[in-house]
Amino acid sequence: VWEPLAGKFRAYARNHSKDINGSCNRIFRLVESTDFIHWETPTELFRPDELDGEPDRQLQQIAVTRFDGLYVGLLGLFRRSQCFRDSPTHIHEGDQLDEIQLITSRDGVRFTRVADRAVFLPKSQPPQWGTGGQRMASQMVLHKDKVLVYYGSRGQDASGVLDKPLQIGLATIPRDQFVSMVPNQLLETGMLELRPLVYRGGSLYLNTTVLAG
């Protein structure tokens, strides 16, 4: 990810670290470079905690995109209990059925787990495609009035057996509507009350739809 204010490329990478009990946990780190050749010392961003359900639930993937100065990330997790040894030298990570969460940051370093870690991109129900482990593209794509989210997944049959190869899928979001408020009935009167806001930036953009009246 290019950060224009700092003049640096930012790479969000997964690594491993052991806790005080000797258990291996997956962590995410930030690495920066001014020329995409020489990289600085990595900085740890975050690791799974008891709210994630660690040590069973671990970080799997992070895909970060910069939108108008705001960093938006898609966070994937998996469970160790899904793993099994399918040969003497290889451990299979299972069906990878965990869903995707949303994270945000103003500076690309301190991230917030949005909406109490609610599911952002849910898996489908068998026998539809998209039931077997979402693998996110490295970034989301802003195209006209939509955000395009490309990801890989597989399909299961009605009994839950993965019977389709890994394929590329596309999910779309209206621009700037990762989170939005809408009335139950679009023609009903709606009111959204906010706390007083102090904004010191140069411009403030509002994404609203106001019907006549």
PDB file of C-alpha atoms in Angstrom:
ATOM      1  CA  VAL A   1       0.000   0.000   0.000  1.00  0.00           C
ATOM      2  CA  TRP A   2       1.417   3.415  -0.960  1.00  0.00           C
ATOM      3  CA  GLU A   3       1.257   6.027   1.839  1.00  0.00           C
ATOM      4  CA  PRO A   4       1.673   9.439   0.128  1.00  0.00           C
ATOM      5  CA  LEU A   5       2.026  11.507   3.317  1.00  0.00           C
ATOM      6  CA  ALA A   6       4.934   9.404   4.602  1.00  0.00           C
ATOM      7  CA  GLY A   7       6.315   8.718   1.118  1.00  0.00           C
ATOM      8  CA  LYS A   8       6.563   4.998   1.869  1.00  0.00           C
ATOM      9  CA  PHE A   9       5.293   1.662   0.675  1.00  0.00           C
ATOM     10  CA  ARG A  10       3.597  -0.378   3.382  1.00  0.00           C
ATOM     11  CA  ALA A  11       3.413  -4.163   3.448  1.00  0.00           C
ATOM     12  CA  TYR A  12       1.149  -5.989   5.892  1.00  0.00           C
ATOM     13  CA  ALA A  13       2.625  -9.419   6.523  1.00  0.00           C
ATOM     14  CA  ARG A  14       1.834 -12.449   8.663  1.00  0.00           C
ATOM     15  CA  ASN A  15       4.392 -14.005  10.961  1.00  0.00           C
ATOM     16  CA  HIS A  16       4.567 -16.361  13.939  1.00  0.00           C
ATOM     17  CA  SER A  17       5.333 -15.692  17.589  1.00  0.00           C
ATOM     18  CA  LYS A  18       5.279 -17.807  20.746  1.00  0.00           C
ATOM     19  CA  ASP A  19       3.377 -16.723  23.855  1.00  0.00           C
ATOM     20  CA  ILE A  20       4.529 -17.196  27.465  1.00  0.00           C
ATOM     21  CA  ASN A  21       3.173 -20.750  27.438  1.00  0.00           C
ATOM     22  CA  GLY A  22       5.188 -21.660  24.356  1.00  0.00           C
ATOM     23  CA  SER A  23       2.146 -21.792  22.095  1.00  0.00           C
ATOM     24  CA  CYS A  24       2.686 -20.528  18.546  1.00  0.00           C
ATOM     25  CA  ASN A  25       0.413 -17.665  17.475  1.00  0.00           C
ATOM     26  CA  ARG A  26       0.061 -15.944  14.125  1.00  0.00           C
ATOM     27  CA  ILE A  27       0.620 -12.183  14.230  1.00  0.00           C
ATOM     28  CA  PHE A  28       0.430  -9.355  11.700  1.00  0.00           C
ATOM     29  CA  ARG A  29       3.329  -6.976  11.163  1.00  0.00           C
ATOM     30  CA  LEU A  30       3.900  -3.755   9.231  1.00  0.00           C
ATOM     31  CA  VAL A  31       7.019  -3.323   7.081  1.00  0.00           C
ATOM     32  CA  GLU A  32       7.829  -0.026   5.323  1.00  0.00           C
ATOM     33  CA  SER A  33      10.088   0.945   2.412  1.00  0.00           C
ATOM     34  CA  THR A  34      10.810   4.129   0.465  1.00  0.00           C
ATOM     35  CA  ASP A  35      11.963   2.331  -2.689  1.00  0.00           C
ATOM     36  CA  PHE A  36      10.240  -1.105  -2.554  1.00  0.00           C
ATOM     37  CA  ILE A  37      13.699  -2.682  -2.361  1.00  0.00           C
ATOM     38  CA  HIS A  38      15.104  -1.901   1.081  1.00  0.00           C
ATOM     39  CA  TRP A  39      12.691  -2.569   3.948  1.00  0.00           C
ATOM     40  CA  GLU A  40      12.766  -1.305   7.517  1.00  0.00           C
ATOM     41  CA  THR A  41      12.497  -3.388  10.676  1.00  0.00           C
ATOM     42  CA  PRO A  42       8.991  -4.905  10.976  1.00  0.00           C
ATOM     43  CA  THR A  43       6.582  -3.593  13.616  1.00  0.00           C
ATOM     44  CA  GLU A  44       3.949  -5.837  15.181  1.00  0.00           C
ATOM     45  CA  LEU A  45       0.372  -4.609  14.642  1.00  0.00           C
ATOM     46  CA  PHE A  46      -1.788  -7.099  16.509  1.00  0.00           C
ATOM     47  CA  ARG A  47      -2.297 -10.755  17.371  1.00  0.00           C
ATOM     48  CA  PRO A  48      -5.314 -12.908  18.285  1.00  0.00           C
ATOM     49  CA  ASP A  49      -6.680 -12.594  21.814  1.00  0.00           C
ATOM     50  CA  GLU A  50      -9.216 -14.231  24.092  1.00  0.00           C
ATOM     51  CA  LEU A  51     -12.089 -12.457  22.316  1.00  0.00           C
ATOM     52  CA  ASP A  52     -11.023 -14.177  19.096  1.00  0.00           C
ATOM     53  CA  GLY A  53     -10.946 -17.496  20.901  1.00  0.00           C
ATOM     54  CA  GLU A  54      -7.193 -18.041  20.805  1.00  0.00           C
ATOM     55  CA  PRO A  55      -5.221 -20.252  20.890  1.00  0.00           C
ATOM     56  CA  ASP A  56      -7.671 -22.219  18.715  1.00  0.00           C
ATOM     57  CA  ARG A  57      -8.664 -19.253  16.540  1.00  0.00           C
ATOM     58  CA  GLN A  58      -5.749 -17.691  14.681  1.00  0.00           C
ATOM     59  CA  LEU A  59      -5.151 -14.855  12.212  1.00  0.00           C
ATOM     60  CA  GLN A  60      -5.131 -16.082   8.640  1.00  0.00           C
ATOM     61  CA  GLN A  61      -5.010 -13.105   6.275  1.00  0.00           C
ATOM     62  CA  ILE A  62      -5.139  -9.323   6.165  1.00  0.00           C
ATOM     63  CA  ALA A  63      -5.898  -7.277   3.039  1.00  0.00           C
ATOM     64  CA  VAL A  64      -5.562  -3.502   3.480  1.00  0.00           C
ATOM     65  CA  THR A  65      -6.691  -0.745   1.085  1.00  0.00           C
ATOM     66  CA  ARG A  66      -6.305   3.018   1.432  1.00  0.00           C
ATOM     67  CA  PHE A  67      -9.494   4.996   0.723  1.00  0.00           C
ATOM     68  CA  ASP A  68      -9.301   8.823   0.882  1.00  0.00           C
ATOM     69  CA  GLY A  69      -6.764   8.741   3.712  1.00  0.00           C
ATOM     70  CA  LEU A  70      -8.549   5.968   5.639  1.00  0.00           C
ATOM     71  CA  TYR A  71      -7.162   2.436   5.819  1.00  0.00           C
ATOM     72  CA  VAL A  72      -9.802  -0.273   5.477  1.00  0.00           C
ATOM     73  CA  GLY A  73      -8.818  -3.895   5.964  1.00  0.00           C
ATOM     74  CA  LEU A  74     -10.401  -7.309   5.584  1.00  0.00           C
ATOM     75  CA  LEU A  75      -9.302  -9.704   8.309  1.00  0.00           C
ATOM     76  CA  GLY A  76      -9.585 -13.476   7.953  1.00  0.00           C
ATOM     77  CA  LEU A  77      -9.261 -15.983  10.782  1.00  0.00           C
ATOM     78  CA  PHE A  78      -9.164 -19.775  10.998  1.00  0.00           C
ATOM     79  CA  ARG A  79      -9.332 -22.451  13.683  1.00  0.00           C
ATOM     80  CA  ARG A  80      -6.490 -24.778  14.588  1.00  0.00           C
ATOM     81  CA  SER A  81      -9.065 -27.471  15.320  1.00  0.00           C
ATOM     82  CA  GLN A  82      -9.793 -27.576  11.567  1.00  0.00           C
ATOM     83  CA  CYS A  83      -6.246 -28.730  10.820  1.00  0.00           C
ATOM     84  CA  PHE A  84      -5.279 -32.347  10.340  1.00  0.00           C
ATOM     85  CA  ARG A  85      -2.197 -34.232   9.154  1.00  0.00           C
ATOM     86  CA  ASP A  86      -2.857 -35.724   5.712  1.00  0.00           C
ATOM     87  CA  SER A  87       0.665 -37.112   5.277  1.00  0.00           C
ATOM     88  CA  PRO A  88       3.749 -37.669   7.454  1.00  0.00           C
ATOM     89  CA  THR A  89       5.238 -34.356   6.261  1.00  0.00           C
ATOM     90  CA  HIS A  90       2.199 -32.131   5.645  1.00  0.00           C
ATOM     91  CA  ILE A  91      -0.544 -30.570   7.792  1.00  0.00           C
ATOM     92  CA  HIS A  92      -3.795 -29.727   5.994  1.00  0.00           C
ATOM     93  CA  GLU A  93      -5.506 -26.566   7.275  1.00  0.00           C
ATOM     94  CA  GLY A  94      -9.010 -27.971   6.783  1.00  0.00           C
ATOM     95  CA  ASP A  95     -12.008 -26.330   5.155  1.00  0.00           C
ATOM     96  CA  GLN A  96     -11.181 -22.771   6.306  1.00  0.00           C
ATOM     97  CA  LEU A  97     -14.816 -21.883   6.964  1.00  0.00           C
ATOM     98  CA  ASP A  98     -14.305 -18.731   9.064  1.00  0.00           C
ATOM     99  CA  GLU A  99     -15.822 -15.499   7.806  1.00  0.00           C
ATOM    100  CA  ILE A 100     -14.189 -12.127   7.165  1.00  0.00           C
ATOM    101  CA  GLN A 101     -14.139  -9.201   9.616  1.00  0.00           C
ATOM    102  CA  LEU A 102     -13.647  -5.481   8.948  1.00  0.00           C
ATOM    103  CA  ILE A 103     -10.840  -3.373  10.451  1.00  0.00           C
ATOM    104  CA  THR A 104     -10.075   0.345  10.016  1.00  0.00           C
ATOM    105  CA  SER A 105      -7.254   2.764  10.776  1.00  0.00           C
ATOM    106  CA  ARG A 106      -6.538   6.471  10.367  1.00  0.00           C
ATOM    107  CA  ASP A 107      -2.768   6.065  10.192  1.00  0.00           C
ATOM    108  CA  GLY A 108      -2.319   2.528   8.851  1.00  0.00           C
ATOM    109  CA  VAL A 109      -0.683   1.433  12.105  1.00  0.00           C
ATOM    110  CA  ARG A 110      -3.325   1.434  14.872  1.00  0.00           C
ATOM    111  CA  PHE A 111      -6.276  -0.634  13.675  1.00  0.00           C
ATOM    112  CA  THR A 112      -9.761  -0.925  15.177  1.00  0.00           C
ATOM    113  CA  ARG A 113     -11.812  -4.108  15.011  1.00  0.00           C
ATOM    114  CA  VAL A 114     -15.128  -2.759  13.726  1.00  0.00           C
ATOM    115  CA  ALA A 115     -18.617  -3.523  15.147  1.00  0.00           C
ATOM    116  CA  ASP A 116     -17.419  -5.828  17.938  1.00  0.00           C
ATOM    117  CA  ARG A 117     -15.747  -8.098  15.374  1.00  0.00           C
ATOM    118  CA  ALA A 118     -19.010  -8.833  13.574  1.00  0.00           C
ATOM    119  CA  VAL A 119     -18.942 -10.823  10.334  1.00  0.00           C
ATOM    120  CA  PHE A 120     -18.475  -8.532   7.327  1.00  0.00           C
ATOM    121  CA  LEU A 121     -18.318 -11.047   4.478  1.00  0.00           C
ATOM    122  CA  PRO A 122     -20.314 -14.159   5.475  1.00  0.00           C
ATOM    123  CA  LYS A 123     -19.889 -17.543   3.879  1.00  0.00           C
ATOM    124  CA  SER A 124     -22.670 -19.016   1.759  1.00  0.00           C
ATOM    125  CA  GLN A 125     -24.796 -21.991   2.725  1.00  0.00           C
ATOM    126  CA  PRO A 126     -24.312 -25.390   1.045  1.00  0.00           C
ATOM    127  CA  PRO A 127     -24.695 -26.342  -1.727  1.00  0.00           C
ATOM    128  CA  GLN A 128     -23.911 -22.826  -3.006  1.00  0.00           C
ATOM    129  CA  TRP A 129     -20.453 -21.650  -4.015  1.00  0.00           C
ATOM    130  CA  GLY A 130     -18.556 -19.653  -1.399  1.00  0.00           C
ATOM    131  CA  THR A 131     -18.881 -21.989   1.565  1.00  0.00           C
ATOM    132  CA  GLY A 132     -15.232 -23.030   1.810  1.00  0.00           C
ATOM    133  CA  GLY A 133     -12.731 -20.515   3.105  1.00  0.00           C
ATOM    134  CA  GLN A 134     -12.536 -17.023   1.651  1.00  0.00           C
ATOM    135  CA  ARG A 135      -9.078 -15.979   0.453  1.00  0.00           C
ATOM    136  CA  MET A 136      -9.051 -12.220  -0.087  1.00  0.00           C
ATOM    137  CA  ALA A 137      -7.256 -10.377  -2.885  1.00  0.00           C
ATOM    138  CA  SER A 138      -4.490  -8.093  -1.603  1.00  0.00           C
ATOM    139  CA  GLN A 139      -6.610  -4.940  -2.027  1.00  0.00           C
ATOM    140  CA  MET A 140     -10.153  -3.846  -2.793  1.00  0.00           C
ATOM    141  CA  VAL A 141     -10.781  -1.915  -6.021  1.00  0.00           C
ATOM    142  CA  LEU A 142     -12.708   1.360  -6.247  1.00  0.00           C
ATOM    143  CA  HIS A 143     -14.537   1.477  -9.602  1.00  0.00           C
ATOM    144  CA  LYS A 144     -16.970   4.323 -10.244  1.00  0.00           C
ATOM    145  CA  ASP A 145     -19.637   4.129  -7.525  1.00  0.00           C
ATOM    146  CA  LYS A 146     -18.720   0.655  -6.248  1.00  0.00           C
ATOM    147  CA  VAL A 147     -16.041  -1.089  -4.219  1.00  0.00           C
ATOM    148  CA  LEU A 148     -15.075  -4.405  -5.787  1.00  0.00           C
ATOM    149  CA  VAL A 149     -13.958  -7.178  -3.428  1.00  0.00           C
ATOM    150  CA  TYR A 150     -12.321 -10.129  -5.186  1.00  0.00           C
ATOM    151  CA  TYR A 151     -11.774 -13.338  -3.267  1.00  0.00           C
ATOM    152  CA  GLY A 152     -11.226 -17.014  -3.772  1.00  0.00           C
ATOM    153  CA  SER A 153     -13.443 -19.715  -2.293  1.00  0.00           C
ATOM    154  CA  ARG A 154     -14.828 -23.203  -2.829  1.00  0.00           C
ATOM    155  CA  GLY A 155     -18.214 -24.887  -2.721  1.00  0.00           C
ATOM    156  CA  GLN A 156     -19.688 -27.714  -0.667  1.00  0.00           C
ATOM    157  CA  ASP A 157     -22.366 -30.220  -1.464  1.00  0.00           C
ATOM    158  CA  ALA A 158     -25.478 -30.567   0.700  1.00  0.00           C
ATOM    159  CA  SER A 159     -23.641 -32.830   3.147  1.00  0.00           C
ATOM    160  CA  GLY A 160     -20.845 -30.308   3.693  1.00  0.00           C
ATOM    161  CA  VAL A 161     -18.155 -32.019   1.604  1.00  0.00           C
ATOM    162  CA  LEU A 162     -15.985 -29.674  -0.477  1.00  0.00           C
ATOM    163  CA  ASP A 163     -16.718 -30.772  -4.032  1.00  0.00           C
ATOM    164  CA  LYS A 164     -15.712 -27.758  -6.142  1.00  0.00           C
ATOM    165  CA  PRO A 165     -12.256 -26.360  -6.998  1.00  0.00           C
ATOM    166  CA  LEU A 166     -10.979 -23.020  -5.739  1.00  0.00           C
ATOM    167  CA  GLN A 167     -12.508 -20.243  -7.867  1.00  0.00           C
ATOM    168  CA  ILE A 168     -12.482 -16.433  -7.942  1.00  0.00           C
ATOM    169  CA  GLY A 169     -15.569 -14.585  -6.739  1.00  0.00           C
ATOM    170  CA  LEU A 170     -16.643 -10.942  -6.629  1.00  0.00           C
ATOM    171  CA  ALA A 171     -18.577  -9.088  -3.933  1.00  0.00           C
ATOM    172  CA  THR A 172     -19.594  -5.436  -4.387  1.00  0.00           C
ATOM    173  CA  ILE A 173     -20.299  -2.606  -1.951  1.00  0.00           C
ATOM    174  CA  PRO A 174     -21.738   0.843  -2.754  1.00  0.00           C
ATOM    175  CA  ARG A 175     -18.952   3.393  -2.540  1.00  0.00           C
ATOM    176  CA  ASP A 176     -18.288   4.615   1.038  1.00  0.00           C
ATOM    177  CA  GLN A 177     -20.915   2.295   2.487  1.00  0.00           C
ATOM    178  CA  PHE A 178     -18.880  -0.218   4.453  1.00  0.00           C
ATOM    179  CA  VAL A 179     -21.232   0.785   7.264  1.00  0.00           C
ATOM    180  CA  SER A 180     -24.509   2.626   6.657  1.00  0.00           C
ATOM    181  CA  MET A 181     -27.818   3.498   8.310  1.00  0.00           C
ATOM    182  CA  VAL A 182     -31.072   3.016   6.415  1.00  0.00           C
ATOM    183  CA  PRO A 183     -34.716   3.085   7.594  1.00  0.00           C
ATOM    184  CA  ASN A 184     -36.770  -0.100   7.578  1.00  0.00           C
ATOM    185  CA  GLN A 185     -38.970   1.447   4.881  1.00  0.00           C
ATOM    186  CA  LEU A 186     -37.243   3.818   2.471  1.00  0.00           C
ATOM    187  CA  LEU A 187     -40.267   6.166   2.367  1.00  0.00           C
ATOM    188  CA  GLU A 188     -40.518   6.446   6.156  1.00  0.00           C
ATOM    189  CA  THR A 189     -39.151   9.470   8.000  1.00  0.00           C
ATOM    190  CA  GLY A 190     -35.727   8.772   9.424  1.00  0.00           C
ATOM    191  CA  MET A 191     -33.597  10.638  11.975  1.00  0.00           C
ATOM    192  CA  LEU A 192     -29.941  10.163  12.832  1.00  0.00           C
ATOM    193  CA  GLU A 193     -28.713  12.051  15.904  1.00  0.00           C
ATOM    194  CA  LEU A 194     -24.980  12.553  16.403  1.00  0.00           C
ATOM    195  CA  ARG A 195     -22.816  14.018  19.110  1.00  0.00           C
ATOM    196  CA  PRO A 196     -21.275  17.435  18.331  1.00  0.00           C
ATOM    197  CA  LEU A 197     -18.226  16.912  16.122  1.00  0.00           C
ATOM    198  CA  VAL A 198     -15.114  19.086  15.897  1.00  0.00           C
ATOM    199  CA  TYR A 199     -13.398  18.637  12.548  1.00  0.00           C
ATOM    200  CA  ARG A 200     -10.056  20.306  11.849  1.00  0.00           C
ATOM    201  CA  GLY A 201      -9.509  18.953   8.343  1.00  0.00           C
ATOM    202  CA  GLY A 202      -9.738  20.932   5.137  1.00  0.00           C
ATOM    203  CA  SER A 203     -12.791  19.144   3.731  1.00  0.00           C
ATOM    204  CA  LEU A 204     -15.554  17.033   5.198  1.00  0.00           C
ATOM    205  CA  TYR A 205     -17.415  14.665   2.861  1.00  0.00           C
ATOM    206  CA  LEU A 206     -20.924  13.433   3.615  1.00  0.00           C
ATOM    207  CA  ASN A 207     -22.382  10.455   1.798  1.00  0.00           C
ATOM    208  CA  THR A 208     -26.147  10.863   2.177  1.00  0.00           C
ATOM    209  CA  THR A 209     -29.337  10.338   0.226  1.00  0.00           C
ATOM    210  CA  VAL A 210     -32.145  12.749   1.092  1.00  0.00           C
ATOM    211  CA  LEU A 211     -35.513  12.307  -0.579  1.00  0.00           C
ATOM    212  CA  ALA A 212     -37.725  15.270  -1.461  1.00  0.00           C
ATOM    213  CA  GLY A 213     -39.290  16.893   1.608  1.00  0.00           C
TER     214      GLY A 213
END
